[in-house]
Coordinates of C-alpha atoms and ligand atoms in Angstrom, one line a residue:
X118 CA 140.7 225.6 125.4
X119 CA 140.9 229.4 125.9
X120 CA 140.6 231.2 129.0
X121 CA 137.7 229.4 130.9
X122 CA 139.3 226.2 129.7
X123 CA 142.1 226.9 131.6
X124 CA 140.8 228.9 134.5
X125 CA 138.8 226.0 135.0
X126 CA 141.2 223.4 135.2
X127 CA 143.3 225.4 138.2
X128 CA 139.8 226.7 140.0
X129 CA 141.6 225.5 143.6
X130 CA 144.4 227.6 142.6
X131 CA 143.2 230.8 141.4
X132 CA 140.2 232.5 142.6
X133 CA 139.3 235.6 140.7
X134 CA 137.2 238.2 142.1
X135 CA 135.7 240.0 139.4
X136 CA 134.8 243.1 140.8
X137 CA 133.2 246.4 138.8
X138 CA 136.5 248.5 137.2
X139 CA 135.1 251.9 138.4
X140 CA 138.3 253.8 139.2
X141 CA 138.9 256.2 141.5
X142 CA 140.4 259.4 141.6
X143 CA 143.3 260.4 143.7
X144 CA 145.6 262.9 144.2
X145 CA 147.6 261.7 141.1
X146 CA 145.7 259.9 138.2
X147 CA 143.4 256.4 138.5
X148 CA 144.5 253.6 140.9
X149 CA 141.7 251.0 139.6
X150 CA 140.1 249.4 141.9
X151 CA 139.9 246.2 140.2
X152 CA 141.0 244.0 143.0
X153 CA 142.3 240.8 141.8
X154 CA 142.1 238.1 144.8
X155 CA 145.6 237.5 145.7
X156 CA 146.7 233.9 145.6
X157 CA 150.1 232.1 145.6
X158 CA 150.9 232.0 142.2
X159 CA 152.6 228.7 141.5
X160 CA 154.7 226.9 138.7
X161 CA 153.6 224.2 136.9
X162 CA 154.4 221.3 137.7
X163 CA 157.1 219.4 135.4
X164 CA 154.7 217.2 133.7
X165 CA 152.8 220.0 132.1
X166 CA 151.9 219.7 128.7
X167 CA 153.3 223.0 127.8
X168 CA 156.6 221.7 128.9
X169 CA 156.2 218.6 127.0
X170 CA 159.9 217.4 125.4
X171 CA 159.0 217.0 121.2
X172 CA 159.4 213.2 120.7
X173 CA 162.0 211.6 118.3
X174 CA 165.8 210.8 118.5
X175 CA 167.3 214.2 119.5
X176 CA 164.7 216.5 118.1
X177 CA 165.2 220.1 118.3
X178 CA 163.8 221.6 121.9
X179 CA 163.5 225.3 123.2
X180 CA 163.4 226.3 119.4
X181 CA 163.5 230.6 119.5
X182 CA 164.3 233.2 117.4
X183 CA 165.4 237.2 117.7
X184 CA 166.8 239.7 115.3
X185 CA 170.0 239.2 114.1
X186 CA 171.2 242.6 112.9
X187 CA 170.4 245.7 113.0
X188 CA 167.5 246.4 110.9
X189 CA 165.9 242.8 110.4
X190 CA 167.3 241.6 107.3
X191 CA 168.8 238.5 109.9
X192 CA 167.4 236.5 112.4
X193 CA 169.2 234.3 114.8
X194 CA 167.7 230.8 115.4
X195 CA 168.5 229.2 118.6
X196 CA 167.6 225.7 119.8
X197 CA 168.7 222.4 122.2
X198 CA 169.1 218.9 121.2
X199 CA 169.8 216.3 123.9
X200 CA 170.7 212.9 123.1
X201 CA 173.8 214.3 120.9
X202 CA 174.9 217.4 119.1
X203 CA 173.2 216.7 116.0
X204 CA 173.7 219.2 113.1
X205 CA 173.9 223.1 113.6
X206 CA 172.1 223.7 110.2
X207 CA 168.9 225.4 109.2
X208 CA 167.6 225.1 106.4
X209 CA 165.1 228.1 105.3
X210 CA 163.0 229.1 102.4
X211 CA 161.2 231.5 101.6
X212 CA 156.9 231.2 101.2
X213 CA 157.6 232.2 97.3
X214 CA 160.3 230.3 96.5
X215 CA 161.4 226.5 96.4
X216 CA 165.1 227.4 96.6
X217 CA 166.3 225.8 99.8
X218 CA 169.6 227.5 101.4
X219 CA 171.2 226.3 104.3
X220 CA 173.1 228.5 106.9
X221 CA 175.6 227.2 109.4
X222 CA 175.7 227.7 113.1
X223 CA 177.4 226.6 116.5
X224 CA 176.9 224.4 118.9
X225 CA 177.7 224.6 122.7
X226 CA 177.2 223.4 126.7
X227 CA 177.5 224.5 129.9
X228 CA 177.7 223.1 133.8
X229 CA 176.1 224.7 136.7
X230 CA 176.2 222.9 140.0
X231 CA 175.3 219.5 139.2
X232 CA 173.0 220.9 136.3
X233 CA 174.2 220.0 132.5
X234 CA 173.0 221.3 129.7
X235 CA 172.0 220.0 126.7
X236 CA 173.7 221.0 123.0
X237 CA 172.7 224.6 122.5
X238 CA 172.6 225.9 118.7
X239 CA 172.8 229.1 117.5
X240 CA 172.7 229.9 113.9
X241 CA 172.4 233.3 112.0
X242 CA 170.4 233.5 109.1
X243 CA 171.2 236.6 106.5
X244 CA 170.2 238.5 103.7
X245 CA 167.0 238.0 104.2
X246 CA 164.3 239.8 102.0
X247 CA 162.2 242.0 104.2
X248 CA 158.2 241.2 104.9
X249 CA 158.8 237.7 103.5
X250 CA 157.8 234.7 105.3
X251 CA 160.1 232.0 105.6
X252 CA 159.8 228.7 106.9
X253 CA 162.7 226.9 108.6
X254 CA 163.8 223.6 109.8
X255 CA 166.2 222.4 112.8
X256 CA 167.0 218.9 113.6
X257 CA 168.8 218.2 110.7
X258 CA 169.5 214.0 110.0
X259 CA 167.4 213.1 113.2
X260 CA 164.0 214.6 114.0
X261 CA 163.3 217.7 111.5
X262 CA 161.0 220.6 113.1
X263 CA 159.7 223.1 110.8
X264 CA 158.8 226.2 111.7
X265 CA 158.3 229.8 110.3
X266 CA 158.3 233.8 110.6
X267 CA 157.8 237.0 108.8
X268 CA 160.6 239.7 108.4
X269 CA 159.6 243.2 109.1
X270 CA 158.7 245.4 106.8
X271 CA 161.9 247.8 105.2
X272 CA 162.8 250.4 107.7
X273 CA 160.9 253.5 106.9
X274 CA 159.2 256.3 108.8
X275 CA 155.4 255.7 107.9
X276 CA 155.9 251.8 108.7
X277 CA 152.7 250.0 110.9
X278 CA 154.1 247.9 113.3
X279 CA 152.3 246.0 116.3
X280 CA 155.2 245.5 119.3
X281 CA 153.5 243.1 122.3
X282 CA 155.2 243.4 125.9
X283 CA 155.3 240.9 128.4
X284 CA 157.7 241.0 131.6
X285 CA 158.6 238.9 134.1
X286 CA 156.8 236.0 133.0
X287 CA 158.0 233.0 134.9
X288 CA 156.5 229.4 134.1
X289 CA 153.1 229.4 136.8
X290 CA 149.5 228.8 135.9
X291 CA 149.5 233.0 135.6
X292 CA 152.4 233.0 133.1
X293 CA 150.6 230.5 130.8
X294 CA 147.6 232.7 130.8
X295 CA 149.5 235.6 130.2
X296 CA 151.1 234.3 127.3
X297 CA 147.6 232.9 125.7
X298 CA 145.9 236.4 126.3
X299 CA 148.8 237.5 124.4
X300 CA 148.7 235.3 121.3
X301 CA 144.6 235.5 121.4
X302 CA 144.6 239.2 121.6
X303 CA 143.0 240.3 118.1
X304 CA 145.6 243.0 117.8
X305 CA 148.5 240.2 116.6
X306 CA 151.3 241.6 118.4
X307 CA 154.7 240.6 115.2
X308 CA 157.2 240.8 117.9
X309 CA 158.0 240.6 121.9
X310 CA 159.7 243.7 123.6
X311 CA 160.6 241.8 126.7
X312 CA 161.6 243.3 129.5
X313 CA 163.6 241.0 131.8
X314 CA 163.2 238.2 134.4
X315 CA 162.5 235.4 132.0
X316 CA 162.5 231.9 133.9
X317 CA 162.9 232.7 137.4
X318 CA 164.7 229.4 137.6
X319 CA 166.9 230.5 140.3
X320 CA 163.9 230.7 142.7
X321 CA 164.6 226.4 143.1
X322 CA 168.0 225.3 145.1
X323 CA 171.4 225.9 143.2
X324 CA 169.1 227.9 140.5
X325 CA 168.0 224.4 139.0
X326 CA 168.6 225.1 135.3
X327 CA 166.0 222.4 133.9
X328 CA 164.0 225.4 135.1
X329 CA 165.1 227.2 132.1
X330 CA 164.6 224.1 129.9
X331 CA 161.0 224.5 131.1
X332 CA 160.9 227.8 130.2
X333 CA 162.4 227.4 126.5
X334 CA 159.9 224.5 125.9
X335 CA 156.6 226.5 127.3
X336 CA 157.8 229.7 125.1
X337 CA 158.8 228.1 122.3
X338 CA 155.0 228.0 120.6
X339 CA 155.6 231.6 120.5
X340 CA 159.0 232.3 119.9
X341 CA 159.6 230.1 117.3
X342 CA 157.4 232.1 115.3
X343 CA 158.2 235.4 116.1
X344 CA 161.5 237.2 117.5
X345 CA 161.5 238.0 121.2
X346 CA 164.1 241.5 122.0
X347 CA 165.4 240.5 125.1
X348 CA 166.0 242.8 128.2
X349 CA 168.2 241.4 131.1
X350 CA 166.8 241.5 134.3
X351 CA 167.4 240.2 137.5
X352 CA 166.9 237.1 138.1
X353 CA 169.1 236.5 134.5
X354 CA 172.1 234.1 134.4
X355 CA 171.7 233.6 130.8
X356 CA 172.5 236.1 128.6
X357 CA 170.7 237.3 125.8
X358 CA 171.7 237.5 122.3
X359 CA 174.4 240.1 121.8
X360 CA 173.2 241.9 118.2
X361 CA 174.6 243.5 115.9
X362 CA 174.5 247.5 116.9
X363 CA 178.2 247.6 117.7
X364 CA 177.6 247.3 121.6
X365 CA 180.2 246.5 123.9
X366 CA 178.5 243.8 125.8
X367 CA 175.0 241.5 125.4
X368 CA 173.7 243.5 127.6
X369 CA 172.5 246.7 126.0
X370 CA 172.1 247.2 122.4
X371 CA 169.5 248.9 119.7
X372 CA 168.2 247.6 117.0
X373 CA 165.5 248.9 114.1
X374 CA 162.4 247.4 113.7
X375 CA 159.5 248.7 111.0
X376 CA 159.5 252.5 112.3
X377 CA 161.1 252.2 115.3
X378 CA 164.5 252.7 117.3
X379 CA 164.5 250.6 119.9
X380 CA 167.3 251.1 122.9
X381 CA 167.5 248.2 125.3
X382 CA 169.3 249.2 128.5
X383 CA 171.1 247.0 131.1
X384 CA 170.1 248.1 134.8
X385 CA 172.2 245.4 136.4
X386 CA 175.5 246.6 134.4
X387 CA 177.0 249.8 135.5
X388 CA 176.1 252.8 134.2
X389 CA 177.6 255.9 135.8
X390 CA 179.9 258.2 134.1
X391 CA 182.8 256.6 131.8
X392 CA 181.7 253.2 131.7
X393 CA 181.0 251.6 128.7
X394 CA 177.3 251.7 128.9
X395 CA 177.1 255.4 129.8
X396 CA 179.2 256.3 126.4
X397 CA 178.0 254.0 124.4
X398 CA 173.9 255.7 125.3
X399 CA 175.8 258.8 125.0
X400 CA 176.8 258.1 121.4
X401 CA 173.8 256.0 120.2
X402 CA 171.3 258.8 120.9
X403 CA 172.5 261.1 118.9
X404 CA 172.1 258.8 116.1
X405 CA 168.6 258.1 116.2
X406 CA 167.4 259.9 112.9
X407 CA 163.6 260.2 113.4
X408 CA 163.0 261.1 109.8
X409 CA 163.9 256.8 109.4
X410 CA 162.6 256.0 112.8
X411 CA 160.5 258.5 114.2
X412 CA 159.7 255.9 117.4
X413 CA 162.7 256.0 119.7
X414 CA 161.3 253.4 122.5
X415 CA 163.4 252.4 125.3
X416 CA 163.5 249.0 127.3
X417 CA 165.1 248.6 130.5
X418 CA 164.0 246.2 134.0
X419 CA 164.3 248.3 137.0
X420 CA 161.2 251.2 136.4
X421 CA 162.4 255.0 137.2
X422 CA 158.6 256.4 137.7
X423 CA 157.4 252.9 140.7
X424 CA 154.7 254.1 143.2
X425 CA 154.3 250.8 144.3
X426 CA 156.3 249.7 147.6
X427 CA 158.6 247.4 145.9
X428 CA 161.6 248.0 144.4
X429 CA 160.9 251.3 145.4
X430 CA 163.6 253.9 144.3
X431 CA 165.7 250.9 142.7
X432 CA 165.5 252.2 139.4
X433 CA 166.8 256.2 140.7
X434 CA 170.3 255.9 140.4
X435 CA 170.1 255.2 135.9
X436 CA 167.0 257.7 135.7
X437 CA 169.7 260.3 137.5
X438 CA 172.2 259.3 135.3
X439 CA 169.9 259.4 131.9
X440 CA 166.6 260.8 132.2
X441 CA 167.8 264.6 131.1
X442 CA 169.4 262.4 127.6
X443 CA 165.7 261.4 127.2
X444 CA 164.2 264.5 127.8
X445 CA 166.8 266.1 124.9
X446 CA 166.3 263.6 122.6
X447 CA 162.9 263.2 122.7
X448 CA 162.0 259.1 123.6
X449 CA 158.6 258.6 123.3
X450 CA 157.9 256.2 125.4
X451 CA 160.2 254.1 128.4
X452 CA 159.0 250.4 129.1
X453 CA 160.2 248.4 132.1
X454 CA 159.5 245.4 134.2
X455 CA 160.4 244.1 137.5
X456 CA 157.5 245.5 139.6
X457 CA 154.9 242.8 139.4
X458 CA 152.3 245.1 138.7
X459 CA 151.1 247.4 135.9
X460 CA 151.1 251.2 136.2
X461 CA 151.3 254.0 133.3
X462 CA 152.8 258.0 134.1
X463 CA 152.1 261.2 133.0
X464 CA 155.0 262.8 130.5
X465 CA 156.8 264.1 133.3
X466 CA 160.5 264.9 133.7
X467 CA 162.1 265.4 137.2
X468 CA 165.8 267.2 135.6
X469 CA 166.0 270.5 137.0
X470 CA 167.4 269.5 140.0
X471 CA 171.4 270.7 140.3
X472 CA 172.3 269.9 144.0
X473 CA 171.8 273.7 145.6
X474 CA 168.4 274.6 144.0
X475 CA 166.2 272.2 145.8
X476 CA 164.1 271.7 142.1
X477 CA 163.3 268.0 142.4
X478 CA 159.8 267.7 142.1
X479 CA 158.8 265.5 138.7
X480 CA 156.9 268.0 136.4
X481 CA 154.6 267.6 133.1
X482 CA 156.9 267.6 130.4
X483 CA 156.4 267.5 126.9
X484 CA 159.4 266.3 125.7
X485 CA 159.7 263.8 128.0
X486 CA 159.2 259.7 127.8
X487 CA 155.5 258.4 129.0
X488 CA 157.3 255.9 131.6
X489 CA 155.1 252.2 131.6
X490 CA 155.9 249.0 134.3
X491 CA 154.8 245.8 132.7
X492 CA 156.2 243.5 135.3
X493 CA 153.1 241.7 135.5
X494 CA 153.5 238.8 133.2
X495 CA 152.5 236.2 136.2
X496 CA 155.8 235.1 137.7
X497 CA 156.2 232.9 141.0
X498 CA 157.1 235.6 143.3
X499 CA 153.1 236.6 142.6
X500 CA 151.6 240.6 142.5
X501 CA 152.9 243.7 144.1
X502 CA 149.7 245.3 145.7
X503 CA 151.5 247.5 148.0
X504 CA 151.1 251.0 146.9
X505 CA 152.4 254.3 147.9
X506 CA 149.6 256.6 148.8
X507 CA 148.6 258.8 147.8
X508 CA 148.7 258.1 144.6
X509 CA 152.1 260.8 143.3
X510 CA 151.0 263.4 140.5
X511 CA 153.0 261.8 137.7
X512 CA 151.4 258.6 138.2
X513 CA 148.3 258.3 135.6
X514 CA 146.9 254.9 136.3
X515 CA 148.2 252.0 138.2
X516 CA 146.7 248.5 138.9
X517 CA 147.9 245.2 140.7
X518 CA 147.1 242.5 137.9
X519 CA 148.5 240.2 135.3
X520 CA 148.8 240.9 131.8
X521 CA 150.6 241.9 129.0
X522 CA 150.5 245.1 126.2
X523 CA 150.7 246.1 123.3
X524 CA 152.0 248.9 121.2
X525 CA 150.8 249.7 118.1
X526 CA 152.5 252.2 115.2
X527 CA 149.9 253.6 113.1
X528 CA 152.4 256.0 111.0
X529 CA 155.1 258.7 112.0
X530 CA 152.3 260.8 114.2
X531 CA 150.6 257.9 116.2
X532 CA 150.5 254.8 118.0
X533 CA 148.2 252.6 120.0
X534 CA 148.8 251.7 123.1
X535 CA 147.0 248.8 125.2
X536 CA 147.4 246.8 128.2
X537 CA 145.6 244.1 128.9
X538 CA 144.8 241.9 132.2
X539 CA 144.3 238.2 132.4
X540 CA 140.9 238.2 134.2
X541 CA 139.4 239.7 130.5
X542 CA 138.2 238.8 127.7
X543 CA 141.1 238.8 124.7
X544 CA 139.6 242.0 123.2
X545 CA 139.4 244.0 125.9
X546 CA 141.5 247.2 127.1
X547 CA 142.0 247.9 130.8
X548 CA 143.7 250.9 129.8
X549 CA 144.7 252.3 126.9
X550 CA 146.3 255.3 125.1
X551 CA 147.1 257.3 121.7
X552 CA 150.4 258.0 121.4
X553 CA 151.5 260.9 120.1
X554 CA 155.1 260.7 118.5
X555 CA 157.4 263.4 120.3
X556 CA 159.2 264.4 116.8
X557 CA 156.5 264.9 114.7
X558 CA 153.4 265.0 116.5
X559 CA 154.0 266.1 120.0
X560 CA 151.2 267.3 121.7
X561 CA 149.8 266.4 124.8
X562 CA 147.7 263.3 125.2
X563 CA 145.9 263.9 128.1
X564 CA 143.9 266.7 126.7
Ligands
NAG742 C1 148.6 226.6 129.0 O1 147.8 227.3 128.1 C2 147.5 226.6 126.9 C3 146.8 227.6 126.0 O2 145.7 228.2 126.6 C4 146.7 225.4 127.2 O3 146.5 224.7 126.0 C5 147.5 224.5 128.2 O4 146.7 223.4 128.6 C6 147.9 225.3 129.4 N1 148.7 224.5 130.3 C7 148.7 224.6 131.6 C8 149.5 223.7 132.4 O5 148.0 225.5 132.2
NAG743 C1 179.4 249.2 113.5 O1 180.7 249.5 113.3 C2 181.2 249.2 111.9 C3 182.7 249.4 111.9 O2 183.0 250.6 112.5 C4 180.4 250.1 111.0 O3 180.8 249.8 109.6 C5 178.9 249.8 111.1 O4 178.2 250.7 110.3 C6 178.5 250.0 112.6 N1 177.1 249.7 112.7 C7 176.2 250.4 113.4 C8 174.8 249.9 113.4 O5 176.4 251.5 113.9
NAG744 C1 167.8 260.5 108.0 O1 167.0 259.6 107.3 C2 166.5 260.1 106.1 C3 165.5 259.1 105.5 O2 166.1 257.9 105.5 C4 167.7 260.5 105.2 O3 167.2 261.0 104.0 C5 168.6 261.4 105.8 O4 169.8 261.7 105.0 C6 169.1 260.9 107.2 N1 169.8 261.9 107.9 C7 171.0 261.8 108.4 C8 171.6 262.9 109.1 O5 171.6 260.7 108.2
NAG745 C1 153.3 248.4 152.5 O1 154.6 248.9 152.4 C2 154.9 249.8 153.4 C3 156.3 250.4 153.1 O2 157.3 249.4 152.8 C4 154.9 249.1 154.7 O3 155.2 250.1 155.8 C5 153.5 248.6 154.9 O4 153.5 247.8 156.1 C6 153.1 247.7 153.8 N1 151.7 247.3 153.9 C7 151.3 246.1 153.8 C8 149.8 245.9 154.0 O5 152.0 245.2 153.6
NAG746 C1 148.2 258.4 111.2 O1 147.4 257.5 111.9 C2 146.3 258.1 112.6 C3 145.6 257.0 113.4 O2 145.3 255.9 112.7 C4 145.3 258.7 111.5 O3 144.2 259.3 112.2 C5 146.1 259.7 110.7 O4 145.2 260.2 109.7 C6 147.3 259.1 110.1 N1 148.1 260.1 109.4 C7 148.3 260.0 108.1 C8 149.1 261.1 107.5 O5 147.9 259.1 107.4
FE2_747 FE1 163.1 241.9 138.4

């Protein structure tokens, strides 16, 4: 198995030039010119083994977890039986303990076109004891699955915590070896910051939903494990778990996690002055106490700071709305998806700008997010390439390939960041950066 395992068995379908990464210099920072042969990227086929239904009388299917409230003492199991509803129930202990306790979930279906689903459970399991691991079971009375996670550590401001990111992942040959690189890469990302576009389901005729079967089944040997922290993107018609931050809709939200805040914003929902998104960011920032959390880290799809020609300027409209919050208040770092393709900024800002001064030139900035598209998770739709030239000032490396990243929390003042492209070897960083936290630490990194 591994990479040349499965490289191998789809040579026909993906030819990978391997070509020196010397990276050139441009007006801005470093387009690399690691040029990965583009190729249709195409889904599996429904017999897959990854999307391989578990045998036995209704047994538990699509089996995924995420954090249930708002600092990780709960985690919400979700998964689909088919023959019947079967029991709600998971039963969890923890690795020290042979006390069983049960918690109590619900059940429930939906029609689309001439699509129906199968018996969807959702149960929340509380009070849990932070950096535990507990195992759990689902398929109560017909086919038992047992799986397990690990709480994260007690929020607290010197905290480690290794975050991975994958977006728009799809269900292709790419995706697969997008999420393999991820679970192979020696840096053991504990939890998924995902950042929208999930299934891509709705790419097949009346947005076949055994698409998104698919998709649970080939995540699940991740997800089951560890939580996923869902973004919405585009091509969602499922929502993701609402939590429990005291948003007014599933489709933005914060939790805490280790030694971070994490704010998950909805670029498909409005945003613009008085709506419920806009005053709810309005009152969460404030909030954020970064002597708890000093990492504030936002997720959102649509990427404010895109050089490449797709989706170009989609994302202007929230970073006009929000971007001069971020700068106040400090977010270190702003992850999105959407653009299939990877690409990294300066800390720039572009805020000065009040309709008669003409200031609207993005500038270095301190205090402002480093802005980071990791669209590239492999998706049918296949690699944006197409990049504005030159290459703008606040852009500080960009790069048309698939992979995934990971960001790593040291302690209040630093973090590790890493991203991470398919063609590699597990280990290896296509680019890579210190973080400096913006609260405690903030100098510049590019020095
Ligand atoms: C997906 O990747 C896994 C892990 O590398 C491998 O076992 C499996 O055979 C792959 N499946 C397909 C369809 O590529
Ligand atoms: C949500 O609101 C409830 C009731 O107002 C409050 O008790 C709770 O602390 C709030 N939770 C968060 C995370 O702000
Ligand atoms: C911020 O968090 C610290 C550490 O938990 C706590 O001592 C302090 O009271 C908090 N500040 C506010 C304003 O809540
Ligand atoms: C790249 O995008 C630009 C702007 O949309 C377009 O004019 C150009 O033709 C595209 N180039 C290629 C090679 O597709
Ligand atoms: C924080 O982590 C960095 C990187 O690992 C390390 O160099 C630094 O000494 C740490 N700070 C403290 C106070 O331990
Ligand atoms: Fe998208």
């Amino acid at each position: 198995m591994g990479l040349l395992g499965s490289v191998s068995s789809s040579s026909s379908l993906i030819a990978i030039i391997l070509v020196l990464n010397v990276v050139a210099l441009c007006n801005g920072g470093m387009t690399s010119t690691f040029v990965r042969k583009v190729e249709k990227t195409i889904d599996m086929p429904l017999d897959s083994d990854v999307f391989k239904v578990p045998a036995g009388y209704n047994a538990p299917q699509q089996v995924h977890i995420t954090q249930g409230d708002h600092v990780g003492n709960a985690v919400i199991v979700s998964w689909v039986t088919v023959d019947e509803p079967g029991s709600s129930t998971v039963i969890y202990w923890s690795e020290n303990s042979k006390e069983k306790k049960q918690a109590k979930g619900k059940v429930l279906t939906y029609e689309f076109y001439n699509y129906k689903s199968g018996y969807i459970h959702h149960t929340t399991i509380r009070k849990l004891k932070f950096n535990t691991k507990y195992y759990y079971v689902v398929g109560i009375g017909h086919t038992p699955r047992k799986f397990w996670f690990i709480t994260p550590p007690e929020v607290g401001p010197d905290v480690p915590y290794t975050f991975g990111l994958i977006g728009d992942l799809g269900q292709t040959f790419d995706s697969n070896r997008t999420l393999a690189h991820y679970e192979q890469n020696p840096q053991k990302g504990k939890t998924v910051l995902f950042l929208g576009d999930l299934s891509y389901a709705d790419h097949y005729p009346n947005q076949d939903n055994v698409r998104w079967d698919t998709w649970g089944r080939f995540i699940e040997r991740s997800v089951a494990y560890q939580p996923w922290i869902w973004t919405a993107g585009n091509h969602e018609i499922i929502l993701p778990p609402k939590l429990a931050s005291n948003s007014t809709a599933p489709f933005w939200y914060s939790i805490k996690r280790a030694s971070a805040y994490i704010i998950v914003l909805a670029s498909y929902s409005a945003y613009g002055k008085y709506t419920l998104q806009y005053t709810w960011l309005e009152q969460e920032l404030p909030k954020v106490n970064r002597t708890e959390t000093p990492w504030l880290i936002v997720l959102l799809h649509s990427p404010w700071y895109n050089s490449y020609n797709y989706h170009y300027m989609e994302g202007e409209t929230m970073r006009v709305m929000f971007e001069a919050w971020f700068v106040r208040y400090k977010v270190d770092v702003v992850f999105a998806g959407h653009v299939h393709a990877y690409e990294r900024s300066e800390r720039v800002s572009n805020v000065a700008y009040n309709i008669v001064n003409g200031i609207c030139t993005p500038v270095k900035d301190q205090s402002a997010p480093v802005y980071i598209t990791i669209g590239d998770g492999g998706n049918i739709e296949g690699l944006a390439t197409n990049m504005t030239e030159p290459q703008p000032a606040y852009s500080a490396y960009r790069e048309a390939s698939f992979g995934h990243a990971i960001f790593d929390i040291k302690n209040r003042t630093h973090a590790y960041f890493s991203w991470h492209r398919n063609q590699d070897g597990y280990a290896v960083e296509a680019d890579k950066l210190w973080f400096f936290n913006r609260y405690w630490n903030p100098v510049d990194e590019s020095k």
